[in-house]
Structure formats: C-alpha cells, structure tokens
Coordinates of C-alpha atoms and ligand atoms in Angstrom, one line a residue:
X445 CA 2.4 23.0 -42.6
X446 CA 3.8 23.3 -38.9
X447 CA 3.9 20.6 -36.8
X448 CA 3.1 20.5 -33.2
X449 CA 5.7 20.5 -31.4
X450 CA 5.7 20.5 -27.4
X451 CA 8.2 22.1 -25.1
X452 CA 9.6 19.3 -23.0
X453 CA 11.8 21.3 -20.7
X454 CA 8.8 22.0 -18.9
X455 CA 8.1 18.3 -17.2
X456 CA 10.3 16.8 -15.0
X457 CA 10.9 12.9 -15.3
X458 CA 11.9 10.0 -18.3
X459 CA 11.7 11.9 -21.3
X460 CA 8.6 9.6 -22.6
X461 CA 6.6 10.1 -19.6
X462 CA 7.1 13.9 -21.0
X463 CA 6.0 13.2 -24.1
X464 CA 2.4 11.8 -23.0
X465 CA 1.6 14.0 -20.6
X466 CA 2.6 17.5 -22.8
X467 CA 0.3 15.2 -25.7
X468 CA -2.6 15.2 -22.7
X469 CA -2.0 19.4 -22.0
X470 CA -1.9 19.5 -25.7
X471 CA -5.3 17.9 -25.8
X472 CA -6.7 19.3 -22.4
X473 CA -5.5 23.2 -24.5
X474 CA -7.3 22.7 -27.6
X475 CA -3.7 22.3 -29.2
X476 CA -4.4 18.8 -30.7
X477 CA -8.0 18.2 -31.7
X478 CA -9.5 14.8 -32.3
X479 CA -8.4 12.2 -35.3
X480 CA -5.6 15.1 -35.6
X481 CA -2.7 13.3 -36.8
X482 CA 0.7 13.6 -34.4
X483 CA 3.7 14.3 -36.2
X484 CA 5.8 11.7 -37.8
X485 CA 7.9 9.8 -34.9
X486 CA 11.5 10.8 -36.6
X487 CA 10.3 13.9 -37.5
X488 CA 9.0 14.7 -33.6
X489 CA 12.3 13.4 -32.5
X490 CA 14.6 15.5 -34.4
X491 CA 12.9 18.8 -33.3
X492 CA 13.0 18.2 -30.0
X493 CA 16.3 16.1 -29.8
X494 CA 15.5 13.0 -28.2
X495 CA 16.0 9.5 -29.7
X496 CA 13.5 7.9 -32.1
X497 CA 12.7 5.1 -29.3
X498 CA 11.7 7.9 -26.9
X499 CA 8.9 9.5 -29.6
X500 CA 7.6 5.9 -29.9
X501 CA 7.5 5.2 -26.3
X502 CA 6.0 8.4 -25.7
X503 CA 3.4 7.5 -28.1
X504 CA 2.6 4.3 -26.8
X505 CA 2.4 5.9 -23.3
X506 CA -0.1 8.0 -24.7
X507 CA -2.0 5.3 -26.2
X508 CA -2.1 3.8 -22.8
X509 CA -3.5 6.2 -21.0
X510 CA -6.3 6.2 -23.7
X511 CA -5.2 9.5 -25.2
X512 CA -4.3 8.5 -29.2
X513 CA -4.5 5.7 -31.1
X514 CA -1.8 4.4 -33.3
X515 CA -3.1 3.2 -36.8
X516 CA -1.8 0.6 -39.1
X517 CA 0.2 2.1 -42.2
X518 CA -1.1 5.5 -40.8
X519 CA 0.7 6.9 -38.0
X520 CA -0.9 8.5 -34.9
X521 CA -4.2 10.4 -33.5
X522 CA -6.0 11.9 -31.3
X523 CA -9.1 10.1 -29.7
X524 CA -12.3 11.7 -29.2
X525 CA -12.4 12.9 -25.3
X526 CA -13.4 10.5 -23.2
X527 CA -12.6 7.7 -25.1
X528 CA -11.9 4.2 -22.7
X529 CA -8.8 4.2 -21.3
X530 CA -7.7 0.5 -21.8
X531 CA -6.8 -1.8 -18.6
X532 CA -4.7 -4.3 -19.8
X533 CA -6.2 -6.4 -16.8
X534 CA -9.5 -6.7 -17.8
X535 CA -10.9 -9.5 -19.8
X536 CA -13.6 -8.4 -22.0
X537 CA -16.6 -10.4 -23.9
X538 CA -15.3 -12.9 -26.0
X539 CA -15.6 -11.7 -29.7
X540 CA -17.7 -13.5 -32.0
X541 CA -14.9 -14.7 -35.4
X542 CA -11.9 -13.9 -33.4
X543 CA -9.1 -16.2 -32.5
X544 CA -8.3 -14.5 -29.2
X545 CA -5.1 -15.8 -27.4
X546 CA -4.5 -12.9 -24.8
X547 CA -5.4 -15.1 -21.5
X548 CA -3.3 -17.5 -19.8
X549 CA -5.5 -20.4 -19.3
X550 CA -5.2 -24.3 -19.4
X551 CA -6.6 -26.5 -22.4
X552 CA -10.1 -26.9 -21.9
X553 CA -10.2 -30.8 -21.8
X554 CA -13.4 -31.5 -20.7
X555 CA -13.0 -30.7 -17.0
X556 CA -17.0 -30.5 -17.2
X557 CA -17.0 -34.3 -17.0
X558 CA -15.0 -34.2 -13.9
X559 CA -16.8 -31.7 -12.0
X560 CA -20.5 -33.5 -12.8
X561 CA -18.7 -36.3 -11.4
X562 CA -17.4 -34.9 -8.2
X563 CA -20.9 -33.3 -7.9
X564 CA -22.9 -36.0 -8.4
X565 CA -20.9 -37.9 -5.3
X566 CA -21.3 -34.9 -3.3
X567 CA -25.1 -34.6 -3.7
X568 CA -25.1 -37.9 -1.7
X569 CA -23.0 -36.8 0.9
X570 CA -25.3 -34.9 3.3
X571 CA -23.0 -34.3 5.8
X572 CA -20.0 -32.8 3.7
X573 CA -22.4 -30.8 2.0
X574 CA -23.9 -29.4 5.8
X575 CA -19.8 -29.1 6.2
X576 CA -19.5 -26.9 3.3
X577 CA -22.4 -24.6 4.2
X578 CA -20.6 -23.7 7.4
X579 CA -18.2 -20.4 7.7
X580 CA -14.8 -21.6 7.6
X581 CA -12.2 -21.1 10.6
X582 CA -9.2 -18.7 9.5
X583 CA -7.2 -20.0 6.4
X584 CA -9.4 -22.8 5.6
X585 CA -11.0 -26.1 7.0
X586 CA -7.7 -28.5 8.3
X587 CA -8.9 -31.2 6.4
X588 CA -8.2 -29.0 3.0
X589 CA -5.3 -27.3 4.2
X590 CA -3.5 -30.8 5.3
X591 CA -4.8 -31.9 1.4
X592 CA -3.4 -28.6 0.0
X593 CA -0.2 -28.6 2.0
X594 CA 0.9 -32.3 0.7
X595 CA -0.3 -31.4 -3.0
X596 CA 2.0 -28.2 -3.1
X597 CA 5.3 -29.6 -1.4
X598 CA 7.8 -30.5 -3.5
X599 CA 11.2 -31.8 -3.2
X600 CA 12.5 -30.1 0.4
X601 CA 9.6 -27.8 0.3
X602 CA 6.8 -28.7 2.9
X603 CA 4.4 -26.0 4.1
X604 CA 3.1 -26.6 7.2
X605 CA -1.2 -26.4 6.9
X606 CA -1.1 -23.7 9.7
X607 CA 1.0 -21.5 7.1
X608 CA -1.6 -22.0 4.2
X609 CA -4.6 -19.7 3.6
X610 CA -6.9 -21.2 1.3
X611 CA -8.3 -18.1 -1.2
X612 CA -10.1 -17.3 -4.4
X613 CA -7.3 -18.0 -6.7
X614 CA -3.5 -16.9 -7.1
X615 CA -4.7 -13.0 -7.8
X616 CA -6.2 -13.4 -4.4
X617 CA -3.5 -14.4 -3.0
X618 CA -1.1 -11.8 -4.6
X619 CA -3.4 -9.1 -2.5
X620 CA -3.3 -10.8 0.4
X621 CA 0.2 -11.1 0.4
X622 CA 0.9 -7.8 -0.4
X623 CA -1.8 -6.2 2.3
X624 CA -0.2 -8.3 4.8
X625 CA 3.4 -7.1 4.0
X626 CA 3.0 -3.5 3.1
X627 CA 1.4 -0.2 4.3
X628 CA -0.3 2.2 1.4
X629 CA 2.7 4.5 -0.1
X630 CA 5.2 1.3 0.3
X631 CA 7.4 0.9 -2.6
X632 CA 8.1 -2.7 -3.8
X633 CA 10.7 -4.6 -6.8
X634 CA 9.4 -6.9 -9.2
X635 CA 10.7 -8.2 -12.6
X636 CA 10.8 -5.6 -15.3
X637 CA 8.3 -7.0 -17.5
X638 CA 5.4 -8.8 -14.5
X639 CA 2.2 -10.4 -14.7
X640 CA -0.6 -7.6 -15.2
X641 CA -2.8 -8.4 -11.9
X642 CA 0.5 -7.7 -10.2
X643 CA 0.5 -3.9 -11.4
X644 CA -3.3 -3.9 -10.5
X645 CA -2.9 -4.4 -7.2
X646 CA -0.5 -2.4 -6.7
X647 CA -2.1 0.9 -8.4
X648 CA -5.0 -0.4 -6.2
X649 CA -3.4 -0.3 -2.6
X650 CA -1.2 2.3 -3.6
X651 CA 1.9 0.5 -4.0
X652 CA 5.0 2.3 -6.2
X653 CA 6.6 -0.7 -8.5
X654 CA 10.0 -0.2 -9.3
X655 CA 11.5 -2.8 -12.2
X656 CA 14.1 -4.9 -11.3
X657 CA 16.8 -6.0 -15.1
X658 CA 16.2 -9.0 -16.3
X659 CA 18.4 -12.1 -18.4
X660 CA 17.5 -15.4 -19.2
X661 CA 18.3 -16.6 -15.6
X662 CA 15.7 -14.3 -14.3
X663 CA 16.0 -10.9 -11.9
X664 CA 19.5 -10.1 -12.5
X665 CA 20.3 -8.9 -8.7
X666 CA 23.5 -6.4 -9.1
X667 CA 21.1 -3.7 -9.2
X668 CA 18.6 -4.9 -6.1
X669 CA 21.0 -3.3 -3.3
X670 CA 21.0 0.1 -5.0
X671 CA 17.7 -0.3 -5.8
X672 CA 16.8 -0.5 -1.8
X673 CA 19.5 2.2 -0.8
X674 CA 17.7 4.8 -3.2
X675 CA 13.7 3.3 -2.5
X676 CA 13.6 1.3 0.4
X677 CA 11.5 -1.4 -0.7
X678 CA 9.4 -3.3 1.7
X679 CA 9.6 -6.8 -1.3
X680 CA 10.4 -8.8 -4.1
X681 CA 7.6 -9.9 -6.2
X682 CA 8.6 -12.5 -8.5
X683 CA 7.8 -15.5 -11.0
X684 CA 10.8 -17.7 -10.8
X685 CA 9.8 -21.1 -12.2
X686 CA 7.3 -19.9 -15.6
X687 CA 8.1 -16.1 -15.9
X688 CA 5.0 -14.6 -17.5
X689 CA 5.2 -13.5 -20.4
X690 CA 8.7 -14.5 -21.0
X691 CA 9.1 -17.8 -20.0
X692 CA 12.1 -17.2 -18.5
X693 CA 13.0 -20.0 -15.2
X694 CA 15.2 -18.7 -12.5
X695 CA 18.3 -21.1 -12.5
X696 CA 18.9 -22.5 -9.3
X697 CA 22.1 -20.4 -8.6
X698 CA 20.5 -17.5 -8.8
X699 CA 17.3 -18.5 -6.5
X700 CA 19.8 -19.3 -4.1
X701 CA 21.6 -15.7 -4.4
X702 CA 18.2 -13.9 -4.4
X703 CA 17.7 -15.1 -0.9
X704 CA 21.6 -14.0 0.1
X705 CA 20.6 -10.5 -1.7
X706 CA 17.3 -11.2 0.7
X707 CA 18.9 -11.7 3.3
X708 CA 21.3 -8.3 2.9
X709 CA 18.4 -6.0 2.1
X710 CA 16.2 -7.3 4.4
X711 CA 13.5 -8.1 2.1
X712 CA 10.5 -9.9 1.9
X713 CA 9.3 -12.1 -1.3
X714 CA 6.5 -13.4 -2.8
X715 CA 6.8 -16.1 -5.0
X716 CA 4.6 -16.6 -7.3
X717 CA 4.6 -19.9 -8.5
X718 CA 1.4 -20.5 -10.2
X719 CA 2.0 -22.3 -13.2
X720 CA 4.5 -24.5 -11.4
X721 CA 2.6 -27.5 -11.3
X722 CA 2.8 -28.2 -14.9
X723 CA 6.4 -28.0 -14.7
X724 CA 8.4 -30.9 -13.8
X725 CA 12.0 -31.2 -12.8
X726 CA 11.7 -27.5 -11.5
X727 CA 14.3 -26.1 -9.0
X728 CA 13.3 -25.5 -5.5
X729 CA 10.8 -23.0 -4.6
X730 CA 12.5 -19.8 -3.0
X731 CA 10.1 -20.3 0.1
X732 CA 11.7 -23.9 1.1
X733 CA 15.3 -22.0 1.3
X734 CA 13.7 -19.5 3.4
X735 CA 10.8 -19.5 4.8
X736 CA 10.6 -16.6 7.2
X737 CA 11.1 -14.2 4.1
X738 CA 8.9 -15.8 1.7
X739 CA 5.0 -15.8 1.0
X740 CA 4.5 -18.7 -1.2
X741 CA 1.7 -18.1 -3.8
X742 CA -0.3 -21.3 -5.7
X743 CA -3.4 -22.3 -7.4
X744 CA -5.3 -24.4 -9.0
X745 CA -6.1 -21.8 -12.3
X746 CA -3.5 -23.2 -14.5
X747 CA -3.5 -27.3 -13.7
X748 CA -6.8 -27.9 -13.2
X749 CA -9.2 -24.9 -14.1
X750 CA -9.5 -21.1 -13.3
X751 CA -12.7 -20.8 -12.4
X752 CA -12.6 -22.9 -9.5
X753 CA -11.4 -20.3 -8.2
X754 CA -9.1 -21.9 -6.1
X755 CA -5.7 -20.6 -4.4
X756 CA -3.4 -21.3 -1.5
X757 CA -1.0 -18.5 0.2
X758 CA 1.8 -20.0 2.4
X759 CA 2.6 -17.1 4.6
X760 CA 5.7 -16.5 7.1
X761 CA 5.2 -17.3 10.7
X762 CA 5.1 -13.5 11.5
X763 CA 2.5 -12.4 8.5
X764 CA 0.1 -15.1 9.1
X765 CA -2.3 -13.3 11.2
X766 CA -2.3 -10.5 8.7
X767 CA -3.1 -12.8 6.1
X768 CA -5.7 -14.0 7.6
X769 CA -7.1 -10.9 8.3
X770 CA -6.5 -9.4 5.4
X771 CA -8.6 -12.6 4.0
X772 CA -11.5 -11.6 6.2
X773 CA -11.7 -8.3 5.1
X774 CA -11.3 -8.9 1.5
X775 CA -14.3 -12.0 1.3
X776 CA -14.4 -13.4 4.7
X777 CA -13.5 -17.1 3.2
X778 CA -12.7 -18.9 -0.1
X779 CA -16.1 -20.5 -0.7
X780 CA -15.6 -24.1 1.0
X781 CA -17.3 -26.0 -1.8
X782 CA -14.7 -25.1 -4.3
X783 CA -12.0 -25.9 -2.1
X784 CA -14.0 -29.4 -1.5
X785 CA -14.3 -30.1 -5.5
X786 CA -10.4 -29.2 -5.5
X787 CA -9.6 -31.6 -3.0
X788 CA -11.6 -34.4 -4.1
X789 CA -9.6 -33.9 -7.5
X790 CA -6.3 -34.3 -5.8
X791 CA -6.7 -37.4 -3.0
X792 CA -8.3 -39.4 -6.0
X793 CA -5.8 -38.9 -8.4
X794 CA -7.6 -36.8 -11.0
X795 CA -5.8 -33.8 -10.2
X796 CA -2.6 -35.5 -10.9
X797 CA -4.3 -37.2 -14.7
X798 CA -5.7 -34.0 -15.3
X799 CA -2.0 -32.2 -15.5
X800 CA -0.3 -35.2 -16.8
X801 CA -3.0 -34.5 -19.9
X802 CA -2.2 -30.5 -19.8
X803 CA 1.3 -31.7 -20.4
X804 CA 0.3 -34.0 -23.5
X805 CA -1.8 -31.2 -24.4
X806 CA 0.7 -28.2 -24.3
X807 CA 3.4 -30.5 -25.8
X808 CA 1.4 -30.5 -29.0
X809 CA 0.5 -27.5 -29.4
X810 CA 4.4 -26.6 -28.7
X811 CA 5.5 -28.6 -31.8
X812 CA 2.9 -26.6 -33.5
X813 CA 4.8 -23.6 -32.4
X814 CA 8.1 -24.8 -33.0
X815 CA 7.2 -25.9 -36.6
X816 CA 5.3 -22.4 -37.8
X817 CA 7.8 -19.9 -35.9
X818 CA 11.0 -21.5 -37.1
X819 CA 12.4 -18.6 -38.9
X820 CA 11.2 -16.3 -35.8
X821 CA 13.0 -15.1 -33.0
X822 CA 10.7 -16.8 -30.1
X823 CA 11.1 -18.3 -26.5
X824 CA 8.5 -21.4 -25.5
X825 CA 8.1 -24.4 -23.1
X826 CA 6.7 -27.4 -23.6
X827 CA 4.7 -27.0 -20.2
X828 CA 3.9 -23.4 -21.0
X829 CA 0.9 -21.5 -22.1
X830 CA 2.3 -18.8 -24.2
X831 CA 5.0 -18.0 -26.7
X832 CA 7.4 -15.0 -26.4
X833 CA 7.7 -13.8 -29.8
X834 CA 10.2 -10.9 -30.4
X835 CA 9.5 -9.0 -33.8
X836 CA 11.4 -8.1 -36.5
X837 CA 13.3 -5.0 -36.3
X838 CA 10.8 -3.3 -38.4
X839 CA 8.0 -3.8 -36.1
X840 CA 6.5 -1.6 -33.4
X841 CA 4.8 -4.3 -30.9
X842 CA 1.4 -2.0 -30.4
X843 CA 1.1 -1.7 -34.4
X844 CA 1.7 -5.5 -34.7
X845 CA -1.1 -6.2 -32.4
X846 CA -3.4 -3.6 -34.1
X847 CA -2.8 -5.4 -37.1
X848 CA -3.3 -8.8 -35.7
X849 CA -6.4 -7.6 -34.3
X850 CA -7.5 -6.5 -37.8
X851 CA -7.0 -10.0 -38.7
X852 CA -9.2 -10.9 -36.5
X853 CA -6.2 -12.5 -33.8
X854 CA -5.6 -11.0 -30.6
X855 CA -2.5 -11.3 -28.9
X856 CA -0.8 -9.3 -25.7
X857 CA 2.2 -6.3 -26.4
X858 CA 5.1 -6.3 -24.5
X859 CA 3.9 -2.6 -23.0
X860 CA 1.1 -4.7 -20.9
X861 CA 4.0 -6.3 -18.8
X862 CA 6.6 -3.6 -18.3
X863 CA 6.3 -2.3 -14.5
X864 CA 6.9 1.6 -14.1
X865 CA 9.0 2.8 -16.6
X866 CA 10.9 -0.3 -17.6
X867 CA 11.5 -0.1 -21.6
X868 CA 9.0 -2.6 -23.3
X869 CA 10.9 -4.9 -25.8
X870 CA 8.8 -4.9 -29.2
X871 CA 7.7 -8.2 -28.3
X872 CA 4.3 -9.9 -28.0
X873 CA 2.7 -12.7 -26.2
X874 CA 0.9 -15.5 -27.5
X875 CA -1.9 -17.7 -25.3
X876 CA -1.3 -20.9 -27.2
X877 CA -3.2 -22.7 -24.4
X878 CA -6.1 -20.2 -25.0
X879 CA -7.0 -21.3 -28.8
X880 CA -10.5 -23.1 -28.9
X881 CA -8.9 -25.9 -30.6
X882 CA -5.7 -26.9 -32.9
X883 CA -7.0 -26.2 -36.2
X884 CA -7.9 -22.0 -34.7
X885 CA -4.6 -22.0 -33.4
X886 CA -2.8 -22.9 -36.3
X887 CA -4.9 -20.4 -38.1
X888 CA -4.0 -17.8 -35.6
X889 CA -0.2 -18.8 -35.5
X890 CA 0.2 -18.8 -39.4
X891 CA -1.2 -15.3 -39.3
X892 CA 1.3 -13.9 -36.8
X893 CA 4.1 -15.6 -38.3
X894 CA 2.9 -14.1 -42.4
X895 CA 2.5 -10.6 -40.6
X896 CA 5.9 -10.9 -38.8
X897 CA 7.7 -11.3 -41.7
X898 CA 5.6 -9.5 -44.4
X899 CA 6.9 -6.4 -45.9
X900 CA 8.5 -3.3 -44.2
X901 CA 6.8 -1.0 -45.6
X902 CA 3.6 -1.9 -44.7
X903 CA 3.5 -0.9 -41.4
X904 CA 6.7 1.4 -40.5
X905 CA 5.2 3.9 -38.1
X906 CA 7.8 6.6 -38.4
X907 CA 6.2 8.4 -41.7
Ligands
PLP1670 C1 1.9 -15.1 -12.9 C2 0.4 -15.2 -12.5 N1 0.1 -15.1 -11.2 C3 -1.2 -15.1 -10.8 C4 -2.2 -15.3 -11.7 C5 -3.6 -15.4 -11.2 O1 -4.0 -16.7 -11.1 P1 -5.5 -17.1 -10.6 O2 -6.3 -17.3 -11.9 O3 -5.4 -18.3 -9.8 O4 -6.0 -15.9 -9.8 C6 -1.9 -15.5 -13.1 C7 -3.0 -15.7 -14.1 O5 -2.8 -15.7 -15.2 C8 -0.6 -15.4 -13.5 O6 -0.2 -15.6 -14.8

C-alpha cells in the first residue's frame, strides 16, 4: 500500500509547521479522508528526511489545530470536518467520574464560611453597601487601593495606590497591561513554555509571541538582545517567582540581570506574580528594582479564591492612564463589592489564615506527591499547585494524556504551554490543588505514576 506522503519543499517555515498545514491541504484536497490513518511517524520521517521529533511535532500541531487525533496504541487520523478545534484556555463542564486536575486553583477549604460571614456584616452596613453601588473613580475606590497596596508590598516593594488598578482578576490584568503597552501587530518575549491566558490574549489583540530559553533559574537572557535586534519587541512577559507549569523561580541574580538586559533593550515587563502570595521567603519582585519598566500583576485567585474575581495591576507612571483606560473600555470597573469582600478578608486577618491554611494544605498534598512519584523524574513546591512531571523516554506527552483521560484523569501536555514555535518537552502538568479531596488525588496520582512506568509497548506511537 502507498503512503501519503506530502511535498514539504513547498511551505516555507519550521519544518513541523510544514507538516500540519500540507496534512490541512491534504485534507482541504480530498488526499486524506476522515479516520484515514497517517503514516507511521518513523516511517513519514524517513521519506521525507526530517527527524523523527519533527513527524511527531508536526502531528501534534495538527492535532492542535483540530485536524487529527492521535489514538492510544493506534497511531494517527483524520477527524471528520469540522470537528472542534481545542482551546487549551477554555475550561469546560466538569465531568461527571473524572478526577480532573487541569486548573490551577487553590484548596477549596471552605471559603463559603468566610464569605456568609463577610456578607452577613455587610447586609448591616447600609452605607458601605450604598458605597458599593456607586461607579468607582479610575483604578478603584482609595480606600481599597491603600488596602491592596499594603497587602501586596513586600520586602522593598511598595506600590504607591495611585499606581494600582483594581480589576477582575490577574487575566484581567494581563490585558490591561498588554493594551496599555502595545499597539495591534506588536511583537512581545515571554518564557518558552507560558501560562495559556497569556497566548490568548495575545492571538486576541494581535500580538506575535516569540519564546525566550529557559533553565532552572528561569528566562535564560543570552538570547534576549538578539531576540530584540531581529523582532523589536515592545516586552517581557514573565512568571518569575512560581513559573507555570514548571515551577521554576527566577533566582535573584538573574531578576537583577533581567532588568540590566531591560535596561539595554529598552524593554518593558510584566510580571506576573500571581501565585506569589503563597510563597514565602521569595526574592524581590522585578517591579521594586524598577519601577518605570515594570507592570506588576496580582490577585487574589490563588490565596484566597478565583471567583472573587479579584486582581490588582501596578502600572508605571507613564502607562497608568492607559491602564485605566484600557480598564474602562474593557468593563468600566471591577465590581466594587468583590473588591469590598477582598478587603474585609485582608484588614481582619482572614486573608492572611486563609493562605497560612493553603500552605498546610498544599504541603500535604506535596508529600503525597513526593511519596507516589519517587521513581519519576518530577519538579514540585511545597506552596505550589501543580507537579511538572517529565515522562519516560517512551512517552509522547499528547498520548499520555489521552490515556490518562481514558482513565478517567485529566491532566495538561506540555504543547498547551509552549509560545510560538518553542519545542514542547514530553512533559505534563498536574493540578494537585485541583483534586476534590486527598483520597481522588491519590487515586489520580497512582494512576499517572502506573501509566508512566507501564510497558513500552503499549503506547509507542511510531508504528
Ligand atoms: C500565571 C498565571 N497568571 C494569571 C492567571 C489568571 O489569574 P486570575 O484567575 O486571577 O485571572 C493564572 C491562572 O491560573 C496564572 O496561572
């Protein structure tokens, strides 16, 4: 039987790219019909001469864009037309029997109890609750932003409240950032492997993301000034303190050359330090060593609870008109009860028992980690909500999450994270913060870590 073979020398760009888009001609011609099988990976490779790695990527690409799906112990095919391309952004329904740990989201510790609290003082408070019916001025109401300006300093960092606008969560303030610093058609660096909503955003405002290498210290910077020579990128976006998904924290040393590289390049940041309330003894935030260059991103998702809906931008003098406009134009204000129940959290204390618990919380379900992955190859915090497991050599990450998946446990590939055309380590991440309880996340680890190590043969995608 002939295989299908594509001619390559026809597209311009990384070979991979290549691949997917002849598979989508191939498709578009009536070449490759649906559930049509594609050839074997090392088979594909040799005919055309490209690596092995290439094939798969190119495969995975096309799975992406919602073209084939890759099966477990199967190999490769064609979808029907039309079928949904997946967003890796999107959270969908929960699913009924599944132990899904895809989102990064604190332990569910009863913050219920807190908010009928806070609500119950607030219904006898007439006049805060007239105040919270009001439009807000730009930014925010003072009284939050001087609350939220004390409860995000840290060590030399001090925002002034005139910097802060108060929005609808870090996402939020991600765009805002971004629509204050850059024009459509802007290019901007962030870390090879980023936080989804970051790559959403950008598609959606027509940003171009180039990756930036990383190591275990974070961005590695020799690459930044040739990076701004050949795109001229307007900023850095980058996680520095809990890199998601790798857990990687940027070591002072190199926070402080980031800003020298900064400096050189003339380049905005924006830090986005989320998670960074959870983490103690953390090095200083980028934006204290310089403050003109850096928008400062925060929120009260991952210490206290995500659907307060809650976030804080600290803009530079110069971009804090923009960001308040851009605020307006995106919602006109972050609703000023939320900000109210946030506040209320932090002056009485709660705030701060509420993430000495998420530590207690995470730290257990850490050891949990620790103990079931021992014999894997795996990077995880104690204040963190995920694990970054890397497979064994034999596994593709897309097949090891399809075959999670049939085991009813859904984790995150690699591919979800990598910006532009960064090469996706065949790694996944793991939401141990997201598991219902400790007894479905012990079921859900023990699964990954008997499917990590079970037998080759099983589920080598390279028939
Ligand atoms: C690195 C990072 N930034 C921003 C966000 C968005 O945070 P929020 O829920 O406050 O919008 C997340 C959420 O997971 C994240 O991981």
């Amino acid at each position: 039987m002939t295989i299908w073979i594509p001619d390559l020398t026809e597209y311009a760009g990384p070979r991979y790219k290549a691949l997917a888009t002849a598979i989508a001609l191939g498709i578009d011609a009536g070449e490759l019909i649906a559930q049509q099988k594609l050839p074997p990976q090392r088979q594909l490779a040799d005919a055309l001469g490209v690596t092995l790695g290439t094939v798969t990527r190119g495969y995975a690409e096309a799975e992406r864009r919602g073209l084939v799906s890759a099966r477990v112990g199967s190999g490769t095919y064609v979808n029907e037309k039309g079928a949904k391309v997946r967003d890796e952004f999107l959270i969908p329904d929960p699913r009924e029997g599944f132990i899904d740990l895809t989102v990064s989201l604190p332990v569910r510790l009863g913050q219920q109890a807190l908010l009928a609290e806070t609500l119950g003082e607030l219904q006898h408070d007439p006049d805060t609750l007239a105040h919270m019916l009001e439009y807000h001025p730009d930014g925010g109401f003072e009284h939050h932003r001087q609350v939220i300006a004390k409860w995000i300093s840290y060590g030399n960092f001090a925002s002034p409240p005139d910097s802060i606008t108060l929005c609808n969560g870090g996402q939020h303030a991600i765009q805002l950032a971004l629509i204050a610093a850059c024009r459509p058609g802007d290019t901007i660096l962030a870390e090879g492997l980023a936080y989804p909503g970051l790559k959403s955003i950008a598609r959606q405002l027509s940003l171009k993301v180039i990756p930036i290498p990383m190591d275990e210290q974070g961005i590695l910077l020799d690459s930044i000034a040739d990076l701004c020579r050949q795109y001229n990128p307007r900023l850095i976006y980058c996680t520095p303190t809990q890199h998601n998904p790798t857990n990687v924290q940027m070591t002072l040393q190199r926070r402080r050359q980031l800003i020298s590289v900064a400096n050189e390049c003339q380049l905005l940041i924006i830090e986005d330090d989320v998670s960074a309330s959870l983490v103690q003894n953390r090095p200083e935030p980028l934006a204290s060593m310089a403050p003109e260059r850096v928008f400062y991103i925060s929120s009260c998702s991952k210490g206290l609870a995500g659907g307060l809906r809650v976030g804080f931008l600290v803009s530079p003098q110069a971009y804090r008109d923009r960001a308040a406009s851009a605020l307006r134009a995106s919602c006109w204000m972050a609703p000023p009860l939320m900000v109210e129940i946030a506040c209320r959290w932090i002056q009485q204390g709660a705030a701060t028992q509420l993430l000495a618990k998420q530590r207690e919380a995470l730290q257990v379900r850490f050891a949990l980690v620790s103990d079931i992955f021992r014999s894997l190859d795996f990077s995880a915090r104690a204040d963190s909500f995920f694990v970054w497991l890397v497979l064994p050599e034999h596994w593709r990450a897309s097949a090891f999450v399809k075959a999670a998946e049939e085991k009813k446990v859904l984790i995150t590939a690699a591919e979800s994270f990598a910006v532009g055309n960064y090469p996706a380590p065949q790694a996944v991440r793991i939401c141990i913060s997201a598991a219902k309880d400790l007894a479905s996340l012990e079921e859900g680890l023990r699964m990954i870590q008997q499917l990590a190590l079970s037998e080759v043969d099983e589920k080598i995608e390279t028939f």
